[in-house]
Tab-separated table of C-alpha atoms in Angstrom:
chain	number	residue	atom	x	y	z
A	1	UNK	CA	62.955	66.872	85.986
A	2	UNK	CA	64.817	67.984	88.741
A	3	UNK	CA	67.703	70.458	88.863
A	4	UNK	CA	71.131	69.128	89.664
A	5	UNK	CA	72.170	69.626	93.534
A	6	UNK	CA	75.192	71.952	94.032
A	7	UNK	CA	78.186	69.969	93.761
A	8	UNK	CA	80.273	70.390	97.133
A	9	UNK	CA	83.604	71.954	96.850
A	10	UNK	CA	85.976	69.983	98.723
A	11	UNK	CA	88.878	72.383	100.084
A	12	UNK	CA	92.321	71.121	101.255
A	13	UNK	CA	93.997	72.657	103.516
A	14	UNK	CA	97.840	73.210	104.294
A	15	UNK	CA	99.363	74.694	106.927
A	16	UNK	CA	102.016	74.452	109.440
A	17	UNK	CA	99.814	75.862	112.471
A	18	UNK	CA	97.330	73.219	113.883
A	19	UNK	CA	95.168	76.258	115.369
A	20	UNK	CA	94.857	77.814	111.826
A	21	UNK	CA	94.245	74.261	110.353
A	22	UNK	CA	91.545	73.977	113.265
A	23	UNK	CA	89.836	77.067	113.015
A	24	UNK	CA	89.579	76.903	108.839
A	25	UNK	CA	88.359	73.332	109.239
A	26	UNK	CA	85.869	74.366	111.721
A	27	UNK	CA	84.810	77.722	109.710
A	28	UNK	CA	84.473	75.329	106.013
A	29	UNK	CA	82.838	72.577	107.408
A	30	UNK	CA	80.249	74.340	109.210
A	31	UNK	CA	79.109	75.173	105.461
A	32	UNK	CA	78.310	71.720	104.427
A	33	UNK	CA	76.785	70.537	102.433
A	34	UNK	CA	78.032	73.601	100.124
A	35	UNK	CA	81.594	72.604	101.117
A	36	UNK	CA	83.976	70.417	103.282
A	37	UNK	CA	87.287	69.655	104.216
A	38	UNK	CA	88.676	66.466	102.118
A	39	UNK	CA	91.799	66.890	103.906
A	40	UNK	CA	94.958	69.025	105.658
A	41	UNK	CA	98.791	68.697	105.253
A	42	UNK	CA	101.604	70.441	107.342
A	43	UNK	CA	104.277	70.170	105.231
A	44	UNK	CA	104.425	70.966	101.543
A	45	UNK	CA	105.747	67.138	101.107
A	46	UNK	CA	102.731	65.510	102.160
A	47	UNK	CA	100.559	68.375	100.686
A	48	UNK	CA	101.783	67.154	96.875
A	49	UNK	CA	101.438	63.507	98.193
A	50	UNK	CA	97.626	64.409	99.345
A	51	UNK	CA	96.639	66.911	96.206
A	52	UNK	CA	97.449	64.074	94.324
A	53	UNK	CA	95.399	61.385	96.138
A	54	UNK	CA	92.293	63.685	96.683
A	55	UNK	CA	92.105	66.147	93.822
A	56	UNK	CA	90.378	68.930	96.147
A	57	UNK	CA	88.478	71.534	93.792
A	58	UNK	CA	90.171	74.651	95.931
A	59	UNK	CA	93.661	74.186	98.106
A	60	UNK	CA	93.973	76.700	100.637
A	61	UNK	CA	97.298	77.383	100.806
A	62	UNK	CA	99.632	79.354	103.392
A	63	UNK	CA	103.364	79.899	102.922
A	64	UNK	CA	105.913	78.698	105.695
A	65	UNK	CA	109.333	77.148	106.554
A	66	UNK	CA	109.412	73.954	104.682
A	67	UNK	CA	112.141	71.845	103.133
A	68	UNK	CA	109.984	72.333	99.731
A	69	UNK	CA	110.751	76.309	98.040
A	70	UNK	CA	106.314	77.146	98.595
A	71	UNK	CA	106.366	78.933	95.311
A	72	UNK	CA	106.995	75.753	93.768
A	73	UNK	CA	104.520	74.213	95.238
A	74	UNK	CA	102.128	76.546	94.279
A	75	UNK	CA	103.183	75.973	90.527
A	76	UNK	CA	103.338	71.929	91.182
A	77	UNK	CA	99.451	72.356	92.257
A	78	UNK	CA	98.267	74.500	89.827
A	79	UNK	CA	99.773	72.595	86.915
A	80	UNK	CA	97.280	69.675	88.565
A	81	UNK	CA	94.095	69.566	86.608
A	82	UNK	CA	91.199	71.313	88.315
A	83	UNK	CA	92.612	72.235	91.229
A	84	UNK	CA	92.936	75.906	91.938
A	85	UNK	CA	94.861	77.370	94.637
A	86	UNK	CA	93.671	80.124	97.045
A	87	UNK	CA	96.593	81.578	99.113
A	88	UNK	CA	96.009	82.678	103.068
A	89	UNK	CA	98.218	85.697	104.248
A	90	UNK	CA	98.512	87.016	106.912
A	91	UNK	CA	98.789	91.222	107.216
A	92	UNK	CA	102.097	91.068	108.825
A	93	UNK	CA	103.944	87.819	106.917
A	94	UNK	CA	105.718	88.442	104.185
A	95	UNK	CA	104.522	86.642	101.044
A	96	UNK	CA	105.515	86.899	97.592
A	97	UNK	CA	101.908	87.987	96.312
A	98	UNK	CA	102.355	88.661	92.497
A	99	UNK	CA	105.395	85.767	92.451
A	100	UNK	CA	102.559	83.661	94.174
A	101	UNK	CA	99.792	84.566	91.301
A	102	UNK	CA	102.306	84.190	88.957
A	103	UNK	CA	102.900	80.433	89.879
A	104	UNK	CA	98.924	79.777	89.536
A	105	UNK	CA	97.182	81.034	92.403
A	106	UNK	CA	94.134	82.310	91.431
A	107	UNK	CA	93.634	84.474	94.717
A	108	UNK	CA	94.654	85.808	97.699
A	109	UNK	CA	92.512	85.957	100.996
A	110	UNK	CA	93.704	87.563	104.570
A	111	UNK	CA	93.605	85.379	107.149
A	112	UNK	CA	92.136	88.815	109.223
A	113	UNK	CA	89.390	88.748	106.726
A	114	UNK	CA	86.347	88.436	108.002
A	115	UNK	CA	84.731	84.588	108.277
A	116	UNK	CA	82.282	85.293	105.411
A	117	UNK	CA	84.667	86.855	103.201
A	118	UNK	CA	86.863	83.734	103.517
A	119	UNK	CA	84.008	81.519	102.443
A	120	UNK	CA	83.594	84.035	99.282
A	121	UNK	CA	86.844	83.906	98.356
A	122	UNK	CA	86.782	80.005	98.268
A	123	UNK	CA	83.642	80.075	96.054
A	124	UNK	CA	84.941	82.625	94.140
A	125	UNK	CA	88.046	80.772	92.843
A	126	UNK	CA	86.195	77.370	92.703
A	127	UNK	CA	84.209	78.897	90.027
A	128	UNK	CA	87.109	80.955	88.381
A	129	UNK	CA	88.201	78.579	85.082
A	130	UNK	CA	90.829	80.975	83.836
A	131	UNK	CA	91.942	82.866	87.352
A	132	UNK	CA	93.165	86.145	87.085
A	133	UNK	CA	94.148	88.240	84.446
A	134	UNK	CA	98.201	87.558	84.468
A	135	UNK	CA	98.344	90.981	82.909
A	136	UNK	CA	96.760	92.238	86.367
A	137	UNK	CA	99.537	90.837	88.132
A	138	UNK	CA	101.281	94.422	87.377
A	139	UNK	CA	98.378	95.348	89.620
A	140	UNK	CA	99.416	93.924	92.957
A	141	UNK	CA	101.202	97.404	94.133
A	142	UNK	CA	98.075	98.311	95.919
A	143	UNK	CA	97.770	95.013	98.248
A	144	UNK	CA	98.914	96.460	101.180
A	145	UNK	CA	96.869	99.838	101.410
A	146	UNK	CA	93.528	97.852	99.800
A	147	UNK	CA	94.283	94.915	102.429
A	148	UNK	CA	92.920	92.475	99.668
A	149	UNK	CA	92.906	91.562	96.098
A	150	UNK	CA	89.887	91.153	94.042
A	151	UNK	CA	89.023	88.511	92.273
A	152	UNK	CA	88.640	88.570	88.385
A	153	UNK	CA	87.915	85.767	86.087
A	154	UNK	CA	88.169	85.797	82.446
């Protein structure tokens, strides 16, 4: 008998910046068939409107000006069955990490993180069932001077 085939993760992506959108895209896609792009949004509107139509496995998810509060969002995607939501940060925006984990994240990645340690972090909350520890989210102080969080699954 032969083994099951690794399912593909299919990643959404949303993000107000068409070269970030591009370059993630590119950087996924080029993994295939281990994962792929199902699809991209620019506005948190049409990113609920597309979750809901696509059911991604992972959303990649960056925070911006929107009519839509983005921690909301986050929550409103989270709550969605079997999708998990990976947020992008950049070292000089300011986003509400631990109110961002709080709402159901299950990680954050740097978007000045190297190309492979993107790709980790995606695999790494695809196969995270619980996410992280919310008693961890106490832990966040040290974001800044570690320049990442680690991932921990139950």
């Amino acid at each position: 008998m032969m083994p099951d085939p690794v399912k593909m993760i299919r990643v959404m992506l949303i993000d107000c910046r068409p070269l970030v959108l591009l370059g993630l895209h590119d950087l996924i896609n080029a993994r295939k068939p281990r994962m792929e792009v199902s699809g991209q949004a620019t506005t948190y509107t049409h990113a609920l409107d597309l979750a809901d139509q696509l059911r991604p496995d992972v959303i990649f998810f960056s925070f911006f000006p929107d009519a839509l509060d983005p921690l909301e969002v986050v929550a409103e995607l989270a709550r969605t069955g079997g999708m998990k939501v990976l947020v992008l940060k950049g070292v000089y925006e300011t986003v509400p990490v631990a109110r961002a984990i709080e709402a159901g994240a299950l990680g954050i990645v740097l978007a000045e993180d190297s190309t492979e340690s993107i790709i980790q972090a995606i695999i790494k909350v695809h196969h995270c069932d619980i996410g992280l520890d919310r008693a961890w989210v106490s832990g966040l102080s040290g974001y800044a001077s570690a320049r990442h969080i680690p991932y921990r699954c139950n």
